[in-house]
Short mmCIF file of N, CA and C in Angstrom, two decimals:
data_model
loop_
_atom_site.label_atom_id
_atom_site.label_comp_id
_atom_site.label_asym_id
_atom_site.label_seq_id
_atom_site.Cartn_x
_atom_site.Cartn_y
_atom_site.Cartn_z
N MET A 1 200.58 94.22 73.06
CA MET A 1 200.82 92.83 73.48
C MET A 1 201.20 92.02 72.23
N GLU A 2 202.23 91.24 72.40
CA GLU A 2 202.71 90.45 71.29
C GLU A 2 201.91 89.14 71.12
N LEU A 3 201.91 88.61 69.90
CA LEU A 3 201.13 87.40 69.59
C LEU A 3 201.43 86.21 70.47
N PRO A 4 202.71 85.91 70.78
CA PRO A 4 202.94 84.76 71.69
C PRO A 4 202.31 84.95 73.05
N THR A 5 202.27 86.17 73.54
CA THR A 5 201.64 86.44 74.85
C THR A 5 200.11 86.22 74.77
N ILE A 6 199.53 86.68 73.70
CA ILE A 6 198.08 86.53 73.52
C ILE A 6 197.73 85.03 73.39
N VAL A 7 198.51 84.29 72.60
CA VAL A 7 198.26 82.86 72.48
C VAL A 7 198.43 82.16 73.84
N GLY A 8 199.49 82.50 74.55
CA GLY A 8 199.72 81.95 75.88
C GLY A 8 198.59 82.22 76.84
N LEU A 9 198.08 83.45 76.84
CA LEU A 9 196.98 83.81 77.71
C LEU A 9 195.70 83.06 77.35
N ALA A 10 195.40 82.96 76.08
CA ALA A 10 194.20 82.26 75.61
C ALA A 10 194.30 80.78 75.96
N ALA A 11 195.44 80.16 75.73
CA ALA A 11 195.60 78.77 76.07
C ALA A 11 195.52 78.56 77.59
N SER A 12 196.08 79.45 78.35
CA SER A 12 196.03 79.31 79.81
C SER A 12 194.60 79.44 80.35
N ILE A 13 193.85 80.39 79.81
CA ILE A 13 192.47 80.52 80.24
C ILE A 13 191.63 79.31 79.87
N ALA A 14 191.79 78.79 78.65
CA ALA A 14 191.05 77.59 78.23
C ALA A 14 191.43 76.39 79.10
N THR A 15 192.71 76.18 79.33
CA THR A 15 193.18 75.06 80.12
C THR A 15 192.71 75.16 81.55
N GLY A 16 192.84 76.37 82.12
CA GLY A 16 192.44 76.60 83.50
C GLY A 16 190.94 76.39 83.70
N TYR A 17 190.16 76.82 82.73
CA TYR A 17 188.72 76.72 82.87
C TYR A 17 188.20 75.30 82.50
N SER A 18 188.95 74.52 81.87
CA SER A 18 188.48 73.24 81.32
C SER A 18 187.89 72.30 82.40
N GLN A 19 188.37 72.38 83.63
CA GLN A 19 187.87 71.49 84.69
C GLN A 19 186.75 72.08 85.50
N VAL A 20 186.48 73.39 85.31
CA VAL A 20 185.42 74.04 86.10
C VAL A 20 184.06 73.38 85.90
N PRO A 21 183.64 73.02 84.69
CA PRO A 21 182.33 72.38 84.55
C PRO A 21 182.26 71.06 85.29
N GLN A 22 183.37 70.31 85.32
CA GLN A 22 183.40 69.01 86.09
C GLN A 22 183.21 69.29 87.57
N LEU A 23 183.90 70.31 88.07
CA LEU A 23 183.75 70.67 89.50
C LEU A 23 182.35 71.09 89.82
N ILE A 24 181.73 71.91 88.99
CA ILE A 24 180.35 72.34 89.20
C ILE A 24 179.39 71.13 89.16
N LYS A 25 179.61 70.21 88.26
CA LYS A 25 178.77 68.99 88.20
C LYS A 25 178.85 68.19 89.45
N ILE A 26 180.07 67.98 89.96
CA ILE A 26 180.28 67.19 91.19
C ILE A 26 179.59 67.83 92.36
N ILE A 27 179.74 69.13 92.52
CA ILE A 27 179.13 69.86 93.60
C ILE A 27 177.63 69.86 93.49
N LYS A 28 177.11 70.13 92.29
CA LYS A 28 175.66 70.20 92.10
C LYS A 28 175.00 68.85 92.30
N GLU A 29 175.57 67.77 91.78
CA GLU A 29 174.94 66.45 91.87
C GLU A 29 175.36 65.67 93.11
N LYS A 30 176.36 66.14 93.79
CA LYS A 30 176.90 65.43 94.98
C LYS A 30 177.19 63.97 94.67
N GLU A 31 177.76 63.71 93.52
CA GLU A 31 178.10 62.38 93.03
C GLU A 31 179.39 62.46 92.25
N ALA A 32 180.28 61.50 92.55
CA ALA A 32 181.58 61.52 91.88
C ALA A 32 182.08 60.14 91.54
N GLU A 33 181.18 59.22 91.32
CA GLU A 33 181.58 57.82 91.02
C GLU A 33 182.39 57.72 89.75
N SER A 34 182.09 58.57 88.78
CA SER A 34 182.78 58.47 87.49
C SER A 34 184.11 59.20 87.46
N VAL A 35 184.48 59.88 88.51
CA VAL A 35 185.77 60.63 88.54
C VAL A 35 186.86 59.70 88.96
N SER A 36 187.91 59.62 88.12
CA SER A 36 189.09 58.81 88.38
C SER A 36 190.09 59.61 89.22
N LEU A 37 190.29 59.20 90.47
CA LEU A 37 191.30 59.91 91.29
C LEU A 37 192.71 59.68 90.80
N TRP A 38 192.94 58.58 90.09
CA TRP A 38 194.24 58.34 89.47
C TRP A 38 194.50 59.39 88.43
N THR A 39 193.50 59.71 87.63
CA THR A 39 193.66 60.76 86.61
C THR A 39 193.95 62.11 87.23
N VAL A 40 193.25 62.42 88.32
CA VAL A 40 193.49 63.67 89.05
C VAL A 40 194.92 63.67 89.58
N ALA A 41 195.39 62.56 90.11
CA ALA A 41 196.74 62.49 90.70
C ALA A 41 197.80 62.71 89.59
N VAL A 42 197.59 62.08 88.45
CA VAL A 42 198.51 62.30 87.31
C VAL A 42 198.48 63.76 86.87
N LEU A 43 197.32 64.32 86.83
CA LEU A 43 197.18 65.76 86.45
C LEU A 43 197.93 66.63 87.44
N PHE A 44 197.79 66.36 88.78
CA PHE A 44 198.54 67.09 89.79
C PHE A 44 200.03 67.09 89.49
N THR A 45 200.53 65.93 89.12
CA THR A 45 201.98 65.78 88.85
C THR A 45 202.36 66.66 87.67
N GLY A 46 201.52 66.62 86.60
CA GLY A 46 201.82 67.44 85.44
C GLY A 46 201.74 68.91 85.73
N LEU A 47 200.72 69.30 86.48
CA LEU A 47 200.57 70.70 86.85
C LEU A 47 201.75 71.19 87.71
N ALA A 48 202.14 70.40 88.67
CA ALA A 48 203.29 70.71 89.51
C ALA A 48 204.54 70.90 88.65
N GLY A 49 204.70 70.06 87.66
CA GLY A 49 205.85 70.19 86.75
C GLY A 49 205.78 71.47 85.96
N TRP A 50 204.63 71.86 85.49
CA TRP A 50 204.45 73.06 84.75
C TRP A 50 204.70 74.30 85.64
N ILE A 51 204.26 74.23 86.87
CA ILE A 51 204.53 75.34 87.80
C ILE A 51 205.98 75.48 88.04
N TRP A 52 206.66 74.38 88.28
CA TRP A 52 208.10 74.40 88.49
C TRP A 52 208.82 74.96 87.25
N TYR A 53 208.39 74.49 86.07
CA TYR A 53 208.97 74.98 84.80
C TYR A 53 208.76 76.50 84.69
N GLY A 54 207.56 76.95 85.05
CA GLY A 54 207.28 78.39 84.98
C GLY A 54 208.22 79.18 85.90
N PHE A 55 208.45 78.67 87.13
CA PHE A 55 209.40 79.33 88.02
C PHE A 55 210.79 79.35 87.46
N LEU A 56 211.20 78.20 86.90
CA LEU A 56 212.60 78.09 86.34
C LEU A 56 212.78 79.12 85.20
N ASN A 57 211.72 79.37 84.47
CA ASN A 57 211.80 80.30 83.33
C ASN A 57 211.21 81.70 83.62
N ASN A 58 210.82 81.90 84.89
CA ASN A 58 210.20 83.17 85.27
C ASN A 58 209.06 83.56 84.34
N ASP A 59 208.20 82.57 84.02
CA ASP A 59 207.08 82.78 83.10
C ASP A 59 205.77 82.80 83.94
N TRP A 60 205.29 83.99 84.20
CA TRP A 60 204.13 84.14 85.12
C TRP A 60 202.82 83.64 84.49
N ILE A 61 202.72 83.67 83.19
CA ILE A 61 201.52 83.10 82.52
C ILE A 61 201.43 81.62 82.89
N ILE A 62 202.51 80.90 82.73
CA ILE A 62 202.50 79.47 83.05
C ILE A 62 202.28 79.21 84.55
N ILE A 63 202.95 79.98 85.36
CA ILE A 63 202.80 79.80 86.81
C ILE A 63 201.38 80.03 87.29
N ILE A 64 200.81 81.16 86.95
CA ILE A 64 199.48 81.51 87.43
C ILE A 64 198.39 80.61 86.84
N SER A 65 198.46 80.31 85.56
CA SER A 65 197.41 79.46 84.96
C SER A 65 197.46 78.08 85.54
N ASN A 66 198.64 77.53 85.76
CA ASN A 66 198.74 76.17 86.29
C ASN A 66 198.44 76.11 87.78
N MET A 67 198.70 77.20 88.48
CA MET A 67 198.29 77.24 89.90
C MET A 67 196.76 77.30 90.00
N PHE A 68 196.10 78.07 89.09
CA PHE A 68 194.65 78.10 89.07
C PHE A 68 194.12 76.67 88.77
N SER A 69 194.67 76.02 87.80
CA SER A 69 194.26 74.65 87.47
C SER A 69 194.50 73.73 88.67
N MET A 70 195.58 73.91 89.35
CA MET A 70 195.89 73.08 90.54
C MET A 70 194.82 73.26 91.60
N VAL A 71 194.39 74.48 91.84
CA VAL A 71 193.33 74.75 92.86
C VAL A 71 192.06 74.08 92.42
N ILE A 72 191.64 74.22 91.19
CA ILE A 72 190.41 73.58 90.70
C ILE A 72 190.50 72.09 90.88
N ASN A 73 191.61 71.51 90.51
CA ASN A 73 191.79 70.07 90.61
C ASN A 73 191.88 69.55 92.04
N ILE A 74 192.42 70.36 92.94
CA ILE A 74 192.40 70.01 94.38
C ILE A 74 190.94 69.95 94.86
N MET A 75 190.17 70.95 94.44
CA MET A 75 188.75 70.98 94.82
C MET A 75 188.04 69.75 94.24
N ILE A 76 188.35 69.40 93.00
CA ILE A 76 187.74 68.21 92.38
C ILE A 76 188.11 66.98 93.21
N ALA A 77 189.36 66.82 93.62
CA ALA A 77 189.77 65.69 94.43
C ALA A 77 189.04 65.66 95.76
N ILE A 78 188.96 66.81 96.42
CA ILE A 78 188.31 66.86 97.74
C ILE A 78 186.84 66.47 97.60
N PHE A 79 186.13 67.07 96.66
CA PHE A 79 184.68 66.75 96.51
C PHE A 79 184.48 65.33 95.98
N SER A 80 185.40 64.84 95.16
CA SER A 80 185.27 63.48 94.68
C SER A 80 185.39 62.50 95.82
N ILE A 81 186.35 62.71 96.71
CA ILE A 81 186.52 61.83 97.85
C ILE A 81 185.31 61.94 98.79
N ARG A 82 184.83 63.15 98.95
CA ARG A 82 183.64 63.36 99.81
C ARG A 82 182.41 62.66 99.28
N TYR A 83 182.20 62.74 97.96
CA TYR A 83 180.98 62.22 97.40
C TYR A 83 181.05 60.82 96.77
N LYS A 84 182.22 60.18 96.86
CA LYS A 84 182.28 58.80 96.38
C LYS A 84 181.50 57.90 97.35
N LYS A 85 180.78 56.99 96.85
CA LYS A 85 180.00 56.08 97.68
C LYS A 85 180.94 55.12 98.38
N GLN A 86 180.68 54.89 99.64
CA GLN A 86 181.46 53.95 100.42
C GLN A 86 180.95 52.53 100.11
N PRO A 87 181.85 51.52 100.07
CA PRO A 87 181.40 50.16 99.86
C PRO A 87 180.42 49.71 100.94
N GLY A 88 179.39 49.08 100.56
CA GLY A 88 178.39 48.56 101.52
C GLY A 88 177.31 49.55 101.88
N LYS A 89 177.34 50.73 101.24
CA LYS A 89 176.29 51.72 101.56
C LYS A 89 175.35 51.91 100.40
#
């Protein structure tokens, strides 16, 4: 395996895993007041761009790692909406 592939895999794993602790915290505490849905939306846009870029360049490391990140961030968005306190409650 060549060095650029190793670096790409390592970066992909780190980036993909980076939001997992946030997801675990939201699920465990059932609280998401501090999560910015705007930030998640901007991240979705960036991840979609990277996935598209990966397809355009037939780069499966970029495609798979960003799809994994997209799934984690979709889950963060779903649980954040579910656990955000409603006004007046």
